[in-house]
PDB file of C-alpha atoms in Angstrom:
ATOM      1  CA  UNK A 298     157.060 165.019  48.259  1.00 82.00           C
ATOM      2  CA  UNK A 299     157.388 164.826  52.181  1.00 86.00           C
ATOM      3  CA  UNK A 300     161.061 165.683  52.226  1.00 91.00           C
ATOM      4  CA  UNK A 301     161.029 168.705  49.313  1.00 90.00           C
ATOM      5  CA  UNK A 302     159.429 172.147  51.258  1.00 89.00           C
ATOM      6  CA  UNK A 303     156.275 172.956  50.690  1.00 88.00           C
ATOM      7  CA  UNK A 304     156.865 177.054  50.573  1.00 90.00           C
ATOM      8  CA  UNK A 305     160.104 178.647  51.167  1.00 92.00           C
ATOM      9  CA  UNK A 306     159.585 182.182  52.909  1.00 94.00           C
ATOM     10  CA  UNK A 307     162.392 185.125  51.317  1.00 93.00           C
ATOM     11  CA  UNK A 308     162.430 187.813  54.209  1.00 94.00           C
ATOM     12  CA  UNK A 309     164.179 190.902  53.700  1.00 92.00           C
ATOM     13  CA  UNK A 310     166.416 189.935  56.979  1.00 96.00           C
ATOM     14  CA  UNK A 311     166.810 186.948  58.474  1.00 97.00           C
ATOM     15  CA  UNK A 312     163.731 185.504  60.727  1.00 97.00           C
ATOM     16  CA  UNK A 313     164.109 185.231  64.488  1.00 97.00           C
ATOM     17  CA  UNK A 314     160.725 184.236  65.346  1.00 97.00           C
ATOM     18  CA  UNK A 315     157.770 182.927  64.052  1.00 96.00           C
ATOM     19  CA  UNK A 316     154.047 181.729  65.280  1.00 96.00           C
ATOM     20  CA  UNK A 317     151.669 180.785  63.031  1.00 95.00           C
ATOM     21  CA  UNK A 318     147.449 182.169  63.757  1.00 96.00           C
ATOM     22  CA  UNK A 319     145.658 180.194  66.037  1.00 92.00           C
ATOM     23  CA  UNK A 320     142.418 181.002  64.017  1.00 93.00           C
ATOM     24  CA  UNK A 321     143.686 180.684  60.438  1.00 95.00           C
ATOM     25  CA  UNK A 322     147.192 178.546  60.004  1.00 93.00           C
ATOM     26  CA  UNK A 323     147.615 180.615  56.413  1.00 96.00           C
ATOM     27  CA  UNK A 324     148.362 183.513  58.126  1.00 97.00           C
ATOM     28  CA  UNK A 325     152.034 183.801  60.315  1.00 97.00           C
ATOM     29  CA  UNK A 326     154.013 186.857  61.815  1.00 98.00           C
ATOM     30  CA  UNK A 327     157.858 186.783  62.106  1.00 98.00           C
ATOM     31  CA  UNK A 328     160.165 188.679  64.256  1.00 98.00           C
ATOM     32  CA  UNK A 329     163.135 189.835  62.079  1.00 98.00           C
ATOM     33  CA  UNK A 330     166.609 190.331  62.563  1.00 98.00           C
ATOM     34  CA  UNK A 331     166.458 194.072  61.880  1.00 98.00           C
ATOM     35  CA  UNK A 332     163.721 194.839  64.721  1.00 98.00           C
ATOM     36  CA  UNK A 333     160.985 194.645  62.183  1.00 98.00           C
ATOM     37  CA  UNK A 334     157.599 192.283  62.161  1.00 98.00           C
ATOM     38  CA  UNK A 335     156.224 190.513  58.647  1.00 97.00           C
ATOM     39  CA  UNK A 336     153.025 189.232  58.334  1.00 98.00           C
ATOM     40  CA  UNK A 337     152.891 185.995  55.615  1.00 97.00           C
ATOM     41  CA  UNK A 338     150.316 184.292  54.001  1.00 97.00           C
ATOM     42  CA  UNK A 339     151.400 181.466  52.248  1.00 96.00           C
ATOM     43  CA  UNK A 340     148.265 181.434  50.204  1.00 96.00           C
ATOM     44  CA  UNK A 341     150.184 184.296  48.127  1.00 96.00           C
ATOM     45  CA  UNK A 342     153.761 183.195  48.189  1.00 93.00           C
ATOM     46  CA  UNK A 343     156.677 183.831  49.324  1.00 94.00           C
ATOM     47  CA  UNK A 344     157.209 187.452  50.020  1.00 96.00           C
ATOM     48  CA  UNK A 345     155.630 189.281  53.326  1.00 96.00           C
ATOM     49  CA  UNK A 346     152.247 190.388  52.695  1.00 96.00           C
ATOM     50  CA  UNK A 347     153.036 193.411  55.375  1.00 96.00           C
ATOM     51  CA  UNK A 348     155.960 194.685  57.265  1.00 96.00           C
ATOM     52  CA  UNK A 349     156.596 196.942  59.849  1.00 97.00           C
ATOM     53  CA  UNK A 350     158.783 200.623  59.120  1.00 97.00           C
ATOM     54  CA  UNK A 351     161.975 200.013  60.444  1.00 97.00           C
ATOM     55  CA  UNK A 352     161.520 203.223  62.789  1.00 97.00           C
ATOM     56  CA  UNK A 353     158.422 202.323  64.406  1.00 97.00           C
ATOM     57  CA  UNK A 354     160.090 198.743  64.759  1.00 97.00           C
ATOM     58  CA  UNK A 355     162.382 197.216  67.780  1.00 97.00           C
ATOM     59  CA  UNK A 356     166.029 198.455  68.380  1.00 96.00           C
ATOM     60  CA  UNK A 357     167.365 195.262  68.666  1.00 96.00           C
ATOM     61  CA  UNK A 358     166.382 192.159  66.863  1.00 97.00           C
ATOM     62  CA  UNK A 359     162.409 191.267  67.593  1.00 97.00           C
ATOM     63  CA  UNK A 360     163.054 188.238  69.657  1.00 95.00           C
ATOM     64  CA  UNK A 361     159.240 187.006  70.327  1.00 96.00           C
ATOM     65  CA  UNK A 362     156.554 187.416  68.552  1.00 96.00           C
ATOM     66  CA  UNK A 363     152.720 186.186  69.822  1.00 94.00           C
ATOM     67  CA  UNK A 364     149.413 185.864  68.444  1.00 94.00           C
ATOM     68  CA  UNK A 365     146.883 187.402  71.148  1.00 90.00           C
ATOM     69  CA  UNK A 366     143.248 186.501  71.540  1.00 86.00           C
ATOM     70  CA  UNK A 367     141.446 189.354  69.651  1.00 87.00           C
ATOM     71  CA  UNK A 368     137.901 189.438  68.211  1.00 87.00           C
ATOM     72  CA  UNK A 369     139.560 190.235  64.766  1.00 91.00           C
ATOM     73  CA  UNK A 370     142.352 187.310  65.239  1.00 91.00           C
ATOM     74  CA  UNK A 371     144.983 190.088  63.625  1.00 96.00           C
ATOM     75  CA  UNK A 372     146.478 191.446  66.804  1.00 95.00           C
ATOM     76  CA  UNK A 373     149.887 190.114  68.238  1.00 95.00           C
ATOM     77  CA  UNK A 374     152.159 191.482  70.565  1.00 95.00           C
ATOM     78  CA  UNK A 375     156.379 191.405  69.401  1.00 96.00           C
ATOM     79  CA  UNK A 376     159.684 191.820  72.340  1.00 95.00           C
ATOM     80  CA  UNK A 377     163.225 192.527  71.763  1.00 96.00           C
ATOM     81  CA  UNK A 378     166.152 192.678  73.996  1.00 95.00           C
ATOM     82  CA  UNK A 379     165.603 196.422  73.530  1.00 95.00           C
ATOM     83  CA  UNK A 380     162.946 196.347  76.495  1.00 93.00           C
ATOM     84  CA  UNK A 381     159.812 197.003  74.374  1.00 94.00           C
ATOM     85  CA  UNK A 382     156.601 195.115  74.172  1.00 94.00           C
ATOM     86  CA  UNK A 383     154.825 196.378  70.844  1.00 96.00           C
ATOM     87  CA  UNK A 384     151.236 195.653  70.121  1.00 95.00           C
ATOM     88  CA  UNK A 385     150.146 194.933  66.539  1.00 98.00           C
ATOM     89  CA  UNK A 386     147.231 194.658  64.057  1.00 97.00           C
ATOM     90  CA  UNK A 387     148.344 192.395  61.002  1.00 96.00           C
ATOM     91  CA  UNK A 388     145.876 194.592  59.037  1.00 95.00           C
ATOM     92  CA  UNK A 389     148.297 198.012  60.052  1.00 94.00           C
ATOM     93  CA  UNK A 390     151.726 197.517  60.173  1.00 94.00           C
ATOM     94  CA  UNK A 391     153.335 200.766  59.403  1.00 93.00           C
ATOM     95  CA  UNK A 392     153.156 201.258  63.296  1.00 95.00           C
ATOM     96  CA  UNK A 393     152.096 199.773  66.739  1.00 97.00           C
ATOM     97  CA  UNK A 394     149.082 199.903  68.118  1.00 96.00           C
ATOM     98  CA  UNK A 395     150.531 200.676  71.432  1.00 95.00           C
ATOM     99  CA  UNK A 396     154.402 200.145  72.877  1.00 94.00           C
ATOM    100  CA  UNK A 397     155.306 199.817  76.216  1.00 91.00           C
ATOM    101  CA  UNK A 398     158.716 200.208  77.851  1.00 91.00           C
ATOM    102  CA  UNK A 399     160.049 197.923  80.332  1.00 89.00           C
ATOM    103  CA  UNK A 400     161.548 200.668  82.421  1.00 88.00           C
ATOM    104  CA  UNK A 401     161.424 199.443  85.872  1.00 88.00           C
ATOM    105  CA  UNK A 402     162.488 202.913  87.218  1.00 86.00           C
ATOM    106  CA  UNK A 403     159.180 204.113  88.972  1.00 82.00           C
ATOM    107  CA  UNK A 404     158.375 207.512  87.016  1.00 83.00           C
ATOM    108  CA  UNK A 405     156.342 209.540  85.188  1.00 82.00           C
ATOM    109  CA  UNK A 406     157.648 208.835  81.772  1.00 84.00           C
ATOM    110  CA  UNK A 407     159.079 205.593  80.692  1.00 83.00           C
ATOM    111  CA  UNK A 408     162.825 205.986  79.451  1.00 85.00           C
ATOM    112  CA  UNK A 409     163.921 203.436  76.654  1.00 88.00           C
ATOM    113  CA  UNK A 410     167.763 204.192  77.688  1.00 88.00           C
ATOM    114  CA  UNK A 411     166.788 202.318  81.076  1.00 87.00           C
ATOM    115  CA  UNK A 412     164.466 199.611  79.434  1.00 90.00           C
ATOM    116  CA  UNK A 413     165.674 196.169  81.070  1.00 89.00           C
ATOM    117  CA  UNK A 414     165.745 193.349  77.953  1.00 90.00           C
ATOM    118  CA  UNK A 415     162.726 190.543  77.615  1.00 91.00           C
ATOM    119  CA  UNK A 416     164.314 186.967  77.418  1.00 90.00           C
ATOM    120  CA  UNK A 417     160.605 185.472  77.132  1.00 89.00           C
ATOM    121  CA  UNK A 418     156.934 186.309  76.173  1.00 89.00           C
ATOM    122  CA  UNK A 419     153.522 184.258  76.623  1.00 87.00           C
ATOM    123  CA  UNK A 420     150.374 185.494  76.238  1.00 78.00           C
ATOM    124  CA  UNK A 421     147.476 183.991  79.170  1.00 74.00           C
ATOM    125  CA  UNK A 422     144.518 183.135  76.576  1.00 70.00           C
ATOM    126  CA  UNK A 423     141.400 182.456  79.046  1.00 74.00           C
ATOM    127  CA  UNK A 424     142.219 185.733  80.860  1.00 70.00           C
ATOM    128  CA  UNK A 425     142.216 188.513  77.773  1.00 64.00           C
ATOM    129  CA  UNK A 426     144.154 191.536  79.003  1.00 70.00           C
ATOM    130  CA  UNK A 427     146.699 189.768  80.609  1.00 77.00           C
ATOM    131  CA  UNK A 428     150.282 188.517  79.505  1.00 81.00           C
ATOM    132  CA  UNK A 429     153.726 187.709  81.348  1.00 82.00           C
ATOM    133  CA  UNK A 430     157.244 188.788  79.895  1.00 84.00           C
ATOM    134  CA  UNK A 431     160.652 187.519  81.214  1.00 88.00           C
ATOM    135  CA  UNK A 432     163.496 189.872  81.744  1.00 90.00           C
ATOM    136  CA  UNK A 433     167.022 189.730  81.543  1.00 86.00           C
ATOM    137  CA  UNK A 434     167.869 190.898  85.024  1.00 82.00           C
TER     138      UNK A 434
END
């Protein structure tokens, strides 16, 4: 039936963001309303296959949320109004593979009480280490 859903998703919290894999369109990652990332494959219902711990998740809600070009095709990269970029593997969610803080106070250590807020998030495919973020100054 074209007008009846074909899969409903039930997240814990409400979904911000999604982006379905570029290499397998079973597989999508959400941002969530609590800061949080889920990893779905509809092959196996409804319900998040993975999540993220809430406190090695975003402050704020996770805003964006962006396959990357990876060898495995299970990395992404989330951003929240909280001023962090994480890095993920869908295969390890408990925790980022890397965060970075968009403290744009020149210092040793980044502070997240100074992070400046990303409005926007795109990932450059053909060039593999780079990506550009848009802030809310």
């Amino acid at each position: 039936n074209p007008n009846a859903p074909f899969l409903t998703l039930k997240p814990a919290f409400p979904i911000v963001t999604m982006d379905y894999n570029p290499k397998d369109s079973n597989i999508l990652i959400s941002g969530l309303m609590s800061g949080q990332v889920a990893c779905w494959d509809i092959r196996r219902g409804h319900e998040p296959v993975e999540m993220s711990l809430a406190e090695n998740s975003h402050r704020d809600p996770c805003d964006k949320a962006l396959w990357i070009n990876s060898k495995t095709g299970t990395e992404f990269f989330s951003a929240s109004k909280d001023g962090q970029i994480k890095w993920w593997d869908t295969r390890k969610l408990q925790a980022p593979i890397e965060s970075l803080v968009i403290d744009l106070v020149k210092t040793e250590e980044q502070n997240i009480d100074r992070a400046t807020g990303i409005s926007a998030l795109q990932f450059e495919s053909s060039i593999g280490t780079r990506f550009m973020c848009g802030l809310e100054n």
